Amino acid sequence: MTRIGLLGCGRIGQVHARSIAQIEGATVSAVADAFPAPAQDLANRANAKVMDAMELINSADVDAVVIGTPTDTHYDLIHAVAKAGKAIFCEKPVDLSSDRIRDCKAVVENAGVPFLTAFNRRFDPNFADLQARLQQGQIGDTEIITIQSRDPSPPPVNYIKSSGGIFRDMMIHDLDMARFLLGENPVRVYAIGSALVDPEIGNAGDVDTAAVTLSTASGKICQITNSRRASYGYDQRIEVHGSRGMLRAENVHETTVEIATETGFARAPVQHFFLERYEAAYRAEMAHFVAAVENNTPPAPGIEDGLQAQLLADAADQSLKNGKPVDLT
Amino acid sequence: MTRIGLLGCGRIGQVHARSIAQIEGATVSAVADAFPAPAQDLANRANAKVMDAMELINSADVDAVVIGTPTDTHYDLIHAVAKAGKAIFCEKPVDLSSDRIRDCKAVVENAGVPFLTAFNRRFDPNFADLQARLQQGQIGDTEIITIQSRDPSPPPVNYIKSSGGIFRDMMIHDLDMARFLLGENPVRVYAIGSALVDPEIGNAGDVDTAAVTLSTASGKICQITNSRRASYGYDQRIEVHGSRGMLRAENVHETTVEIATETGFARAPVQHFFLERYEAAYRAEMAHFVAAVENNTPPAPGIEDGLQAQLLADAADQSLKNGKPVDLT
Amino acid sequence: MTRIGLLGCGRIGQVHARSIAQIEGATVSAVADAFPAPAQDLANRANAKVMDAMELINSADVDAVVIGTPTDTHYDLIHAVAKAGKAIFCEKPVDLSSDRIRDCKAVVENAGVPFLTAFNRRFDPNFADLQARLQQGQIGDTEIITIQSRDPSPPPVNYIKSSGGIFRDMMIHDLDMARFLLGENPVRVYAIGSALVDPEIGNAGDVDTAAVTLSTASGKICQITNSRRASYGYDQRIEVHGSRGMLRAENVHETTVEIATETGFARAPVQHFFLERYEAAYRAEMAHFVAAVENNTPPAPGIEDGLQAQLLADAADQSLKNGKPVDLT
Amino acid sequence: MTRIGLLGCGRIGQVHARSIAQIEGATVSAVADAFPAPAQDLANRANAKVMDAMELINSADVDAVVIGTPTDTHYDLIHAVAKAGKAIFCEKPVDLSSDRIRDCKAVVENAGVPFLTAFNRRFDPNFADLQARLQQGQIGDTEIITIQSRDPSPPPVNYIKSSGGIFRDMMIHDLDMARFLLGENPVRVYAIGSALVDPEIGNAGDVDTAAVTLSTASGKICQITNSRRASYGYDQRIEVHGSRGMLRAENVHETTVEIATETGFARAPVQHFFLERYEAAYRAEMAHFVAAVENNTPPAPGIEDGLQAQLLADAADQSLKNGKPVDLT
């Protein structure tokens, strides 16, 4: 039985608690949160103890720790859990600064503790199946990847201000997906972007509509677009063109119902809410983490993946500001 | 060069003239119609001569005859063309009476002339592909066939009155398709129907909404539904369930464009007009006829197919009236 | 808090226990099974007590009872629970005999206890959405319903022998769906069938491939086909053609991934396992039952719906045997 | 009656002759080709005269001229036809040099003759419908355009050598489409590319896999990818994301047939041959030209559109070589 301590009892902490409840051989043994009410509430539902963060990290009842607290607390918590010698499941981004992620990486590697960077989309059954087929060579060599990723609606401008910008906050998922699918680190990043959705986002120094082009040393190409708005739902699509064919993962619609009338054929929007869209992904991600802890194998994506995605986001940010592609070394 | 005489210069005659213009090695040499204007018009466009029907049938410039005149004239014309020893392309239905089709069959077989019953749907690229795959055994043995066939809107009640009823006028295409796909003659026919679209159709003694179930000696099942109304276009679909899988031919939409908005995803209606929907089928049908004439091979579907479909329509009509299945021997 | 007692701890009992665990305000308080091991196992997982059936039914800790035991036990258990004055959630079929269902109905109605016949497909989000749109008049008046229902593979012949036959065992779901969508009781039933999948099923006196046509007094038509085999998954589709359009609910595929190669475009099979396909339906069904108990409203489908579906299955069985349609009064 | 002279009787000249044959009020009156055989052949089929190029241009029997000769002859022919004061339908590219297109533009505008640059894809019913909906504001303001354009297989390397490179030869269609849809000229072009399909293409100084990002002054973004290879057919897709939704035009498949077996669901490849894929577009393009000549309205796209697309292709070429975005003024 893997006994898991949850740091952070907000929306994402609750998601992880539900996932753990469905995994044989795992249980939530302790929870911690800066606010007592959500901690107590989650503890009741999970039949777990409320502790404070340091108590939880060092508790003899906790084998592994899920970090689901605000991003600016990750750095210290990772250090503490690594010191306690326990496995770490850390929400993305690990940190908004690449240098600080490098620090965390050194600490984690020195401590020799398992570390999962929670890029949940790798575990989506559709994207995971696409990647597995790619690896099996079903379409030959990868040549062009196209990733479309659009949120149903923009977050509040206050959130934008502390988010690190669209590349570190939103596109980082797609940058990780690009790495996952390319099987090769990009060497050049070109980004453009505009504030078309909400001028306040532009006033806050960010963009809400962005496109990035990645290229690799072997000549592979990846195009990513992001928008903070999609009236028709949470638009999450990937397409890979290879030497022998094409693979694509389409959106998930709310139902399979289609209506035909004199104006044509209509079907439902795609699922709007990311927790619904990625419910299975969150479950598979946690199951992977628990299995890695039990079998003492390194979870993936690891902290190096968290770092590499961040470096791509940094490069995209720099490219947008300079109007030139950025070379990575 | 196969020189073709066209009997009937109405809508369907014009379709066949256009098809012939696109076939290398075939030409329209003569046309005839009860009305001079359409005959002259078509003759001008096709660079052909206007003749009267008997003159055309016996002309030394005519190798084969397309009969596209009103149904009640087919009988005499088939007799005349057979007597002239020329190949016959005859629009469906051959006649509204099975007995009279039997007479035609005897005459045609005695004369030894090639005869095509113009069940155009067999030549639709989609349905033809489905049937070819079925024959190749791609889904094993046929078990259940489902045919949906719906017109965009009902014909005038006056047309209904002389049409022979929905089974002989409309479902006959589907009954022929059933035979084409089953590879076996049905032994039992059960029909139900209602006048839901237009009560005047009911008053005229016909139905506009009908369902037929066919069963064969080996236990295969075919379900057909017809409606005289479909707001979303000319609905023409076939599905075959076999021992190792399923084959289906979907509708043809007006465009491939899809729009997504907050209410969902919408695409175009299916093509409404049968001449547009089956344009390629008409062309392939005529090319098949010309090739059969040139190579002296029997065209298919032949007059026996015309007869068998009619017998099924007769049985369906009888079943509807009696409220009981009809056994065929 | 609605405290539920589970009679039967097999596969379907476990499904219901999982559903209850996800419903706020409901809990499994007691379980019973003829075999001690599965009862104890489920009790442990649900934190419930093991009781024997009569103890459970009369326990002060049980507000409502889920009957998930073998069909031949339903009759006595329904009588007992009704006598205890508690709400009943009963798996389908209520009984293999319509007369015995009538007895149960009288007892349940006399006792005034809420009763749900567990036709789970009514609660599938796709089919429920289709039915809601139908009721809203989105396609006008219903004219033709087509239901395709095919299992991935046939059950063992021993199961077939005690199943009551394909109409009572398998098609009963589709017959209930037909009633749900027609909004009117069929007045005539015509059935045909064959043993094409497994000759042993034929030897056992049953068929594995069947088609039924239902017609109503107002002239609506419903066609249903069943097969005990579908290589491509658990095929569950519904289409309704109405005066102003068409509604259809398509299958649920395993993933949204599509691969394109020189042979064409390919996507995943449809979900094979009924518990996966109808997971959301089982959850919604139980939530509906719990809400009905809490709010003291009658659950639907009720015992009358269980009876009517059975009468249609009886009629289909009779029609198959006699080769004639059966009129219902 | 508009009497059209065809310069060039190769594959594309024959396409235009077939289109003209289907347009009421237009006829091919004369043809010319550097080789006598194809000229005579086409003249026979179209019932037209064979002339030499200058004779045709100045013939009193020719009202308008279609230039379908090799690209390097366009310049002189455009000058000659403009001097003769006749309408011009000119295949793309107008010329490989932007400066020479500017010369042509001056000559054409001075002569005041109608000029159509034959970007046939604007006339594809799918893309034309998409653009019309965009203009009607069906998805609000355009924000992101994604164009996927892939040939089934690469041309011979000898063709590549004189083609002007992938941007001027292949992507020019997509660059014109981008302008057509953006409604605004791009101000920045970034291109990357690789020779992944055939190293000989790389040796010839060209690429076969390319991606371009365009941005406009108002912040709109367009991403285009090209590949010289697509095993699954001629891949031609467009997607536009706007402030209120999304519009996309999908590929055209060879048939609508789908087969389902235990490995999943499969449908046909997309049409492979550009003349088949764009048959309707070629017809609509010629009809538009004839109508413009008849009504004395300017055809679109005009010579300015030919120039602007070429300038984008030049910029993409330069960006690829320099590794930097190119600003257009």
Coordinates of N, CA and C in Angstrom, one line a residue, chain B residues 62-148:
Chain B
V62 N -28.4 3.8 -86.1 CA -28.6 3.6 -84.6 C -28.2 2.2 -84.3
D63 N -27.2 2.0 -83.4 CA -26.8 0.6 -83.0 C -27.5 0.2 -81.7
A64 N -27.9 1.1 -80.9 CA -28.4 0.8 -79.6 C -29.4 1.9 -79.2
V65 N -30.4 1.5 -78.4 CA -31.5 2.4 -78.1 C -31.7 2.6 -76.6
V66 N -31.8 3.9 -76.2 CA -32.0 4.2 -74.8 C -33.5 4.6 -74.7
I67 N -34.3 3.8 -73.8 CA -35.7 4.1 -73.7 C -35.9 4.9 -72.4
G68 N -36.2 6.2 -72.6 CA -36.4 7.1 -71.5 C -37.7 7.8 -71.5
T69 N -38.7 7.2 -72.1 CA -40.0 7.7 -72.3 C -40.9 7.3 -71.1
P70 N -42.1 7.8 -71.0 CA -43.0 7.4 -69.9 C -43.2 5.9 -69.8
T71 N -43.3 5.4 -68.6 CA -43.4 4.0 -68.3 C -44.3 3.2 -69.2
D72 N -45.5 3.8 -69.4 CA -46.6 3.0 -70.1 C -46.2 2.8 -71.6
T73 N -45.2 3.5 -72.1 CA -44.8 3.3 -73.5 C -43.7 2.2 -73.6
H74 N -43.1 1.8 -72.5 CA -41.9 0.9 -72.6 C -42.2 -0.4 -73.3
Y75 N -43.4 -0.9 -73.0 CA -43.7 -2.3 -73.5 C -43.6 -2.3 -75.0
D76 N -44.3 -1.4 -75.6 CA -44.3 -1.4 -77.1 C -42.9 -1.1 -77.7
L77 N -42.3 -0.2 -77.1 CA -40.9 0.2 -77.6 C -39.9 -1.0 -77.5
I78 N -40.0 -1.7 -76.3 CA -39.1 -2.8 -76.1 C -39.4 -3.9 -77.2
H79 N -40.6 -4.1 -77.5 CA -40.9 -5.0 -78.5 C -40.4 -4.6 -79.9
A80 N -40.5 -3.3 -80.2 CA -40.0 -2.8 -81.5 C -38.5 -2.9 -81.6
V81 N -37.8 -2.5 -80.5 CA -36.3 -2.5 -80.6 C -35.8 -3.9 -80.7
A82 N -36.5 -4.8 -79.9 CA -36.0 -6.2 -79.9 C -36.2 -6.7 -81.3
K83 N -37.3 -6.4 -81.9 CA -37.6 -6.9 -83.3 C -36.5 -6.3 -84.3
A84 N -36.0 -5.1 -84.0 CA -35.0 -4.5 -84.8 C -33.6 -5.1 -84.5
G85 N -33.6 -5.9 -83.5 CA -32.3 -6.6 -83.1 C -31.2 -5.7 -82.5
K86 N -31.7 -4.7 -81.8 CA -30.7 -3.7 -81.2 C -30.7 -3.8 -79.7
A87 N -29.5 -3.4 -79.2 CA -29.4 -3.4 -77.7 C -30.3 -2.4 -77.1
I88 N -30.8 -2.7 -75.9 CA -31.7 -1.8 -75.2 C -31.2 -1.4 -73.8
F89 N -31.3 -0.1 -73.6 CA -31.1 0.5 -72.2 C -32.4 1.0 -71.8
C90 N -33.1 0.4 -70.8 CA -34.4 0.8 -70.5 C -34.5 1.3 -69.1
E91 N -35.1 2.5 -69.0 CA -35.3 3.1 -67.6 C -36.2 2.2 -66.8
K92 N -36.1 2.3 -65.5 CA -36.9 1.6 -64.6 C -38.2 2.4 -64.3
P93 N -39.3 1.8 -64.0 CA -39.5 0.4 -64.0 C -39.8 0.0 -65.5
V94 N -39.4 -1.3 -65.8 CA -39.7 -1.7 -67.2 C -41.2 -1.6 -67.5
D95 N -42.0 -2.0 -66.5 CA -43.4 -1.8 -66.7 C -44.0 -1.9 -65.3
L96 N -45.2 -1.4 -65.1 CA -45.9 -1.5 -63.8 C -46.4 -2.9 -63.5
S97 N -46.6 -3.7 -64.6 CA -47.1 -5.0 -64.4 C -46.1 -6.1 -64.6
S98 N -46.0 -7.0 -63.6 CA -45.0 -8.0 -63.7 C -45.2 -8.9 -64.9
D99 N -46.5 -9.1 -65.2 CA -46.8 -10.0 -66.3 C -46.3 -9.4 -67.6
R100 N -46.5 -8.1 -67.8 CA -46.0 -7.5 -69.0 C -44.5 -7.5 -69.0
I101 N -43.8 -7.4 -67.9 CA -42.4 -7.5 -67.9 C -42.0 -8.9 -68.4
R102 N -42.7 -9.9 -67.9 CA -42.4 -11.3 -68.4 C -42.5 -11.4 -69.9
D103 N -43.6 -10.7 -70.5 CA -43.7 -10.7 -71.9 C -42.5 -10.1 -72.6
C104 N -42.1 -8.9 -72.0 CA -40.9 -8.2 -72.6 C -39.7 -9.1 -72.5
K105 N -39.5 -9.8 -71.4 CA -38.4 -10.7 -71.2 C -38.3 -11.8 -72.2
A106 N -39.5 -12.4 -72.5 CA -39.5 -13.4 -73.5 C -39.1 -12.9 -74.9
V107 N -39.6 -11.7 -75.2 CA -39.3 -11.1 -76.5 C -37.8 -10.8 -76.6
V108 N -37.3 -10.2 -75.6 CA -35.9 -9.8 -75.6 C -35.0 -11.0 -75.6
E109 N -35.3 -12.0 -74.9 CA -34.5 -13.2 -74.9 C -34.6 -14.0 -76.3
N110 N -35.8 -14.0 -76.8 CA -35.9 -14.6 -78.1 C -35.1 -13.8 -79.2
A111 N -35.1 -12.5 -79.1 CA -34.3 -11.7 -80.0 C -32.8 -11.8 -79.8
G112 N -32.5 -12.1 -78.6 CA -31.1 -12.2 -78.2 C -30.4 -10.9 -78.2
V113 N -31.1 -9.8 -77.8 CA -30.5 -8.5 -77.8 C -30.1 -8.2 -76.3
P114 N -29.0 -7.5 -76.2 CA -28.5 -7.0 -74.8 C -29.6 -6.1 -74.2
F115 N -29.8 -6.2 -72.9 CA -30.8 -5.4 -72.2 C -30.3 -5.0 -70.9
L116 N -30.4 -3.7 -70.6 CA -30.0 -3.2 -69.3 C -31.2 -2.5 -68.7
T117 N -31.6 -3.0 -67.5 CA -32.6 -2.3 -66.7 C -31.8 -1.3 -65.9
A118 N -32.2 0.0 -66.0 CA -31.4 1.1 -65.5 C -31.6 1.4 -64.0
F119 N -31.2 0.4 -63.2 CA -31.1 0.6 -61.8 C -29.8 1.3 -61.5
N120 N -29.8 2.6 -61.6 CA -28.6 3.4 -61.6 C -27.8 3.3 -60.3
R121 N -28.5 3.0 -59.2 CA -27.7 3.0 -57.9 C -26.7 2.0 -57.8
R122 N -26.9 0.9 -58.6 CA -25.8 -0.2 -58.6 C -24.5 0.4 -59.1
F123 N -24.5 1.5 -59.8 CA -23.3 2.1 -60.4 C -22.8 3.3 -59.6
D124 N -23.5 3.7 -58.6 CA -22.9 4.7 -57.7 C -21.6 4.2 -57.2
P125 N -20.5 5.1 -57.2 CA -19.2 4.6 -56.8 C -19.2 4.1 -55.4
N126 N -20.0 4.7 -54.5 CA -20.0 4.3 -53.1 C -20.6 2.9 -52.9
F127 N -21.8 2.8 -53.5 CA -22.5 1.5 -53.4 C -21.8 0.4 -54.2
A128 N -21.2 0.7 -55.3 CA -20.5 -0.3 -56.1 C -19.3 -0.7 -55.3
D129 N -18.6 0.2 -54.7 CA -17.4 -0.2 -53.9 C -17.9 -1.1 -52.7
L130 N -19.0 -0.7 -52.0 CA -19.5 -1.5 -50.9 C -19.8 -2.9 -51.4
Q131 N -20.4 -3.0 -52.6 CA -20.8 -4.4 -53.1 C -19.6 -5.2 -53.4
A132 N -18.6 -4.5 -54.0 CA -17.3 -5.2 -54.4 C -16.6 -5.8 -53.2
R133 N -16.6 -5.0 -52.1 CA -15.9 -5.4 -50.9 C -16.7 -6.6 -50.3
L134 N -18.0 -6.5 -50.4 CA -18.8 -7.6 -49.9 C -18.5 -8.9 -50.6
Q135 N -18.4 -8.8 -51.9 CA -18.1 -9.9 -52.8 C -16.7 -10.5 -52.5
Q136 N -15.8 -9.6 -52.2 CA -14.5 -10.1 -51.9 C -14.4 -10.7 -50.5
G137 N -15.5 -10.7 -49.8 CA -15.5 -11.3 -48.5 C -14.9 -10.5 -47.4
Q138 N -14.8 -9.2 -47.6 CA -14.1 -8.4 -46.6 C -14.8 -8.4 -45.2
I139 N -16.1 -8.7 -45.2 CA -16.8 -8.8 -43.9 C -17.4 -10.2 -43.7
G140 N -16.9 -11.1 -44.4 CA -17.4 -12.5 -44.2 C -18.8 -12.7 -44.9
D141 N -19.6 -13.5 -44.3 CA -20.9 -13.7 -44.8 C -21.9 -12.6 -44.4
T142 N -22.7 -12.2 -45.4 CA -23.8 -11.2 -45.1 C -24.8 -11.8 -44.2
E143 N -25.2 -11.0 -43.2 CA -26.2 -11.4 -42.2 C -27.4 -10.4 -42.1
I144 N -27.1 -9.1 -42.0 CA -28.2 -8.1 -41.9 C -27.9 -6.9 -42.8
I145 N -28.8 -6.6 -43.6 CA -28.7 -5.4 -44.5 C -29.7 -4.3 -44.0
T146 N -29.3 -3.1 -43.9 CA -30.2 -2.0 -43.6 C -30.1 -0.9 -44.7
I147 N -31.2 -0.6 -45.3 CA -31.2 0.4 -46.4 C -32.1 1.5 -46.0
Q148 N -31.6 2.7 -45.9 CA -32.4 3.9 -45.6 C -32.5 4.7 -46.9

